[in-house]
mmCIF file of C-alpha atoms in Angstrom:
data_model
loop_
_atom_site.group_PDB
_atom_site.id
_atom_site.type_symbol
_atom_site.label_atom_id
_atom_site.label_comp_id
_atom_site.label_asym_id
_atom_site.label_seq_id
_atom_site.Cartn_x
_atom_site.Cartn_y
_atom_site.Cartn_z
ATOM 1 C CA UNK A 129 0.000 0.000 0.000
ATOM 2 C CA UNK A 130 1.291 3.580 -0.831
ATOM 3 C CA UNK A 131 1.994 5.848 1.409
ATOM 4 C CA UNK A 132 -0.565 8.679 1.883
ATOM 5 C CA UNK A 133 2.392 11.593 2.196
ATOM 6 C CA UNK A 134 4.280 10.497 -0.564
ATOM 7 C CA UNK A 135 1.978 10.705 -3.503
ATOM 8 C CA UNK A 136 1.485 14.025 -5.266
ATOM 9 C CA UNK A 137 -1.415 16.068 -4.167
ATOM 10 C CA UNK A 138 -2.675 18.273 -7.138
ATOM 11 C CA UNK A 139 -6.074 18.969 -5.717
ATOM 12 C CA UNK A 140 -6.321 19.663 -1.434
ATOM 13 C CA UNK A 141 -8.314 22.163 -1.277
ATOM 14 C CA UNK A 142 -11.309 21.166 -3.402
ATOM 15 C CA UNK A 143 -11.011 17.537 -2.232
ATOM 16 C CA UNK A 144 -11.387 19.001 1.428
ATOM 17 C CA UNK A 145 -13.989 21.476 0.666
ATOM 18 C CA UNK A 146 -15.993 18.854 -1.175
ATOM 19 C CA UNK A 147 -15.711 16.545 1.415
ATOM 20 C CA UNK A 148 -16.722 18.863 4.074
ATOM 21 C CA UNK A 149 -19.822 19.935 1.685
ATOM 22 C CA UNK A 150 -20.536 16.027 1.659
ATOM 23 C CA UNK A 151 -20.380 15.528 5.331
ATOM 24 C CA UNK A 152 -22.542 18.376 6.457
ATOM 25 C CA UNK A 153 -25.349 19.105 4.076
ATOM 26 C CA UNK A 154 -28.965 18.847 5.162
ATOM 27 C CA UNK A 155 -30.745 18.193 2.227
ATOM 28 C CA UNK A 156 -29.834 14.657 0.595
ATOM 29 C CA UNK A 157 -29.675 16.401 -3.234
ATOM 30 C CA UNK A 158 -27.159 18.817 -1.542
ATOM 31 C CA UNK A 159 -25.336 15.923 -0.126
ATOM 32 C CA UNK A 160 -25.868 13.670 -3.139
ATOM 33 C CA UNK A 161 -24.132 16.876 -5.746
ATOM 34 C CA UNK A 162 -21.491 17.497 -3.138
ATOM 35 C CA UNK A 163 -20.593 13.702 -3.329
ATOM 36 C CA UNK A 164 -20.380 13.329 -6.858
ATOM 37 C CA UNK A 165 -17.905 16.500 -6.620
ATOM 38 C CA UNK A 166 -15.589 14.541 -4.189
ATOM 39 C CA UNK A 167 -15.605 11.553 -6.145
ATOM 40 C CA UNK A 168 -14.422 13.538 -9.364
ATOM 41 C CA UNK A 169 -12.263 15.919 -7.096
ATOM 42 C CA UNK A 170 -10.720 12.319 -5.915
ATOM 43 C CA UNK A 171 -10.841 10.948 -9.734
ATOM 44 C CA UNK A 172 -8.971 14.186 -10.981
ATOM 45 C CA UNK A 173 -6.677 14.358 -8.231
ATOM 46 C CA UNK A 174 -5.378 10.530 -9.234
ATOM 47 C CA UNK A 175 -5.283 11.604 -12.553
ATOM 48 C CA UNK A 176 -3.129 14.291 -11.776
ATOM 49 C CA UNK A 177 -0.881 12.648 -10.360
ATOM 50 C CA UNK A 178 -0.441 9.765 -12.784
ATOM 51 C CA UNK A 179 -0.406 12.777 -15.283
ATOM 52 C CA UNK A 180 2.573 14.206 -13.266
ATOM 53 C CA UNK A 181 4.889 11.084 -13.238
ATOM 54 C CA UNK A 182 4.177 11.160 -17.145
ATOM 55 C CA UNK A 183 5.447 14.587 -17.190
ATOM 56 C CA UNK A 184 8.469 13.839 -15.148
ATOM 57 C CA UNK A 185 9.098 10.647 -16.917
ATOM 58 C CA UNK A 186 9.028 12.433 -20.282
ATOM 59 C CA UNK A 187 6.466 9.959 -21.514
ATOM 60 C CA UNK A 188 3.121 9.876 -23.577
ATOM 61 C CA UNK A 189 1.071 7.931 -21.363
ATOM 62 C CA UNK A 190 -2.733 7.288 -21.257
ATOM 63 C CA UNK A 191 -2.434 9.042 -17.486
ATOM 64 C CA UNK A 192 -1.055 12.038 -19.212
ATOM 65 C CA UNK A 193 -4.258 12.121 -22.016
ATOM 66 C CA UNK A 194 -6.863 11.023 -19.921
ATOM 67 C CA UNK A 195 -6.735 14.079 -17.349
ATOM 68 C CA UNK A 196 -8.023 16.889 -19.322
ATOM 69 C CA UNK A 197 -11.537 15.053 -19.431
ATOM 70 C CA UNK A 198 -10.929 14.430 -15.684
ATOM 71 C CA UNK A 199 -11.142 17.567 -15.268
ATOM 72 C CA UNK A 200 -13.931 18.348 -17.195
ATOM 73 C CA UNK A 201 -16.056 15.891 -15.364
ATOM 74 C CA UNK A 202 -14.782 17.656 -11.665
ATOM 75 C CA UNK A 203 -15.983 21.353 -13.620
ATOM 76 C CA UNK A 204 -18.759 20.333 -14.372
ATOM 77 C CA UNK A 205 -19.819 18.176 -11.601
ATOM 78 C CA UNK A 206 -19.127 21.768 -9.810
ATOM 79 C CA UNK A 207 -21.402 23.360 -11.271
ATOM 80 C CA UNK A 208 -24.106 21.422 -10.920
ATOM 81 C CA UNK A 209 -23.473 21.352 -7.178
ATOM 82 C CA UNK A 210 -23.238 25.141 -6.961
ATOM 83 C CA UNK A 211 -26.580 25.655 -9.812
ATOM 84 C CA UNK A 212 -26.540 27.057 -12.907
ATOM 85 C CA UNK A 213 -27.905 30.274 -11.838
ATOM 86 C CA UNK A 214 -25.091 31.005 -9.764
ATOM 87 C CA UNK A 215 -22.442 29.684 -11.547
ATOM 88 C CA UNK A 216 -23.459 31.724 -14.748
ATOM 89 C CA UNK A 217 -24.420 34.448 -12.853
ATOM 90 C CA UNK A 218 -22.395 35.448 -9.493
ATOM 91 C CA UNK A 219 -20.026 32.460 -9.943
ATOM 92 C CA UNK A 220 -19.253 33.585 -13.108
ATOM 93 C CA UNK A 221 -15.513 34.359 -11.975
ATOM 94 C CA UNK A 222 -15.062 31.859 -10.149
ATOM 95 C CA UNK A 223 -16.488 29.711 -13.843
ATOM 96 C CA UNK A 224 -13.858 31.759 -16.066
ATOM 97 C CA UNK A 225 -10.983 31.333 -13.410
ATOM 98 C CA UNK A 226 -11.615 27.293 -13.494
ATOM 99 C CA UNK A 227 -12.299 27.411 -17.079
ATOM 100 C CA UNK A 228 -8.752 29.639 -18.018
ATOM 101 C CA UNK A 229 -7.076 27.067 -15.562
ATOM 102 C CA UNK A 230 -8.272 23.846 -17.142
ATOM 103 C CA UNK A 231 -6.647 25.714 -20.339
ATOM 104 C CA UNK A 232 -3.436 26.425 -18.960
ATOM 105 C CA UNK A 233 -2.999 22.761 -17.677
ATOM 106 C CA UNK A 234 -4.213 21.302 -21.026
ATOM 107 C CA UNK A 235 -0.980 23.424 -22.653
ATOM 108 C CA UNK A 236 0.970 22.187 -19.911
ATOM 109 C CA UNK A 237 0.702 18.538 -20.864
ATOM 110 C CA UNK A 238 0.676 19.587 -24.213
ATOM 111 C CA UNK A 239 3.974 20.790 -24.026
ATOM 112 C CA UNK A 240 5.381 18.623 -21.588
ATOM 113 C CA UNK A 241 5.869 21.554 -18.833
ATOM 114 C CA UNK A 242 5.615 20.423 -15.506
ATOM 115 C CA UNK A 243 6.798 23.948 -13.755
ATOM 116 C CA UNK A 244 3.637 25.108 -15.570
ATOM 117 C CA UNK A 245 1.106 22.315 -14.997
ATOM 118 C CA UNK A 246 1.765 22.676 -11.289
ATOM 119 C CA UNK A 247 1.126 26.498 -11.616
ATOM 120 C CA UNK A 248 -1.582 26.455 -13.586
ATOM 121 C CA UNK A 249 -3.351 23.396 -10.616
ATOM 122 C CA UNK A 250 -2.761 25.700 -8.367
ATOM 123 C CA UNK A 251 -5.148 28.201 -9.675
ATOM 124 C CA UNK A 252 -7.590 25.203 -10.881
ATOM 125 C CA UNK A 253 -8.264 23.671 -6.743
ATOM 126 C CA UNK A 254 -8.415 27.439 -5.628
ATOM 127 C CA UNK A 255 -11.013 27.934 -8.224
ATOM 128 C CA UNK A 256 -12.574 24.920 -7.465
ATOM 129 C CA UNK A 257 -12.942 25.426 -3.581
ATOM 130 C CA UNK A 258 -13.794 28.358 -3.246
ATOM 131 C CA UNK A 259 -16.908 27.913 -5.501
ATOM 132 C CA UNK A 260 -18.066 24.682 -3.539
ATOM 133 C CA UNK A 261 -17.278 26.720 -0.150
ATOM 134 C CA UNK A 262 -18.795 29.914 -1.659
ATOM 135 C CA UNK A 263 -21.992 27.995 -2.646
ATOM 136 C CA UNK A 264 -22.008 25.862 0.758
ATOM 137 C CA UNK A 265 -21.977 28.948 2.603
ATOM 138 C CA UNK A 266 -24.998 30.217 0.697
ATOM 139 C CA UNK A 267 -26.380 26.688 1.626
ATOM 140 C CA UNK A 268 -26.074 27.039 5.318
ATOM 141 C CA UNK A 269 -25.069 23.804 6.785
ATOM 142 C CA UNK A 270 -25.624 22.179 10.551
ATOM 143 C CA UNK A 271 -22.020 23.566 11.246
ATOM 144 C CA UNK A 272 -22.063 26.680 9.862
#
């Protein structure tokens, strides 16, 4: 079994963040959205990684393909945890910073830059997060 602390981590904060939305909404549609969010949070985040040893192995590798529709499936699992209204509407920043990310990673891999796929998934989980903590606020939650 691998160890926990030495596997890349491309995706903390929207793993924990969709975890905690999980774990503490009310309604079970809430809880069911927020779940399919940590599942692709976990899915991309695996991805990532496998992406990542690709990167730094110099090799074309189905890991290193396969994440851009990873991704894909996390943004838009994301938004329709957070609802269209918001995430065309207020969330729209949040939207166009996930959406300019998911770009800059798909270059990344592209052109076999791992300083700037790290960079660029960065930006991506902060995006992420902070719309499924944003919109989980708005929610209210038993521990908020």
């Amino acid at each position: 079994m691998p160890f926990p602390a030495r596997e890349p981590t491309f995706l903390p904060l929207t793993v924990a963040a969709a975890r905690t939305a999980a774990d503490s909404q009310v309604g079970p549609p809430e809880r069911a959205s927020a779940r399919v969010v940590q599942r692709r949070a976990e899915e991309a985040n695996a991805a990532a990684a496998a992406c990542w040893s690709a990167l730094l192995g110099g090799c074309e590798s189905a890991g290193r393909l396969g994440l851009p529709a990873r991704l894909r499936a996390l943004s838009e699992a994301t938004s329709v945890y957070v609802g269209g209204t918001w995430w065309l509407g207020d969330g729209s920043t949040h939207r166009r910073r996930v959406s300019a990310a998911e770009d800059r990673i798909g270059e990344a891999i592209f052109e076999g830059d791992g300083a700037e796929f790290a960079e660029a998934f960065i930006g991506y989980d902060q995006a992420v997060a902070t719309a499924v903590v944003r919109v989980q606020s708005r929610l209210g939650s038993p521990t908020a």
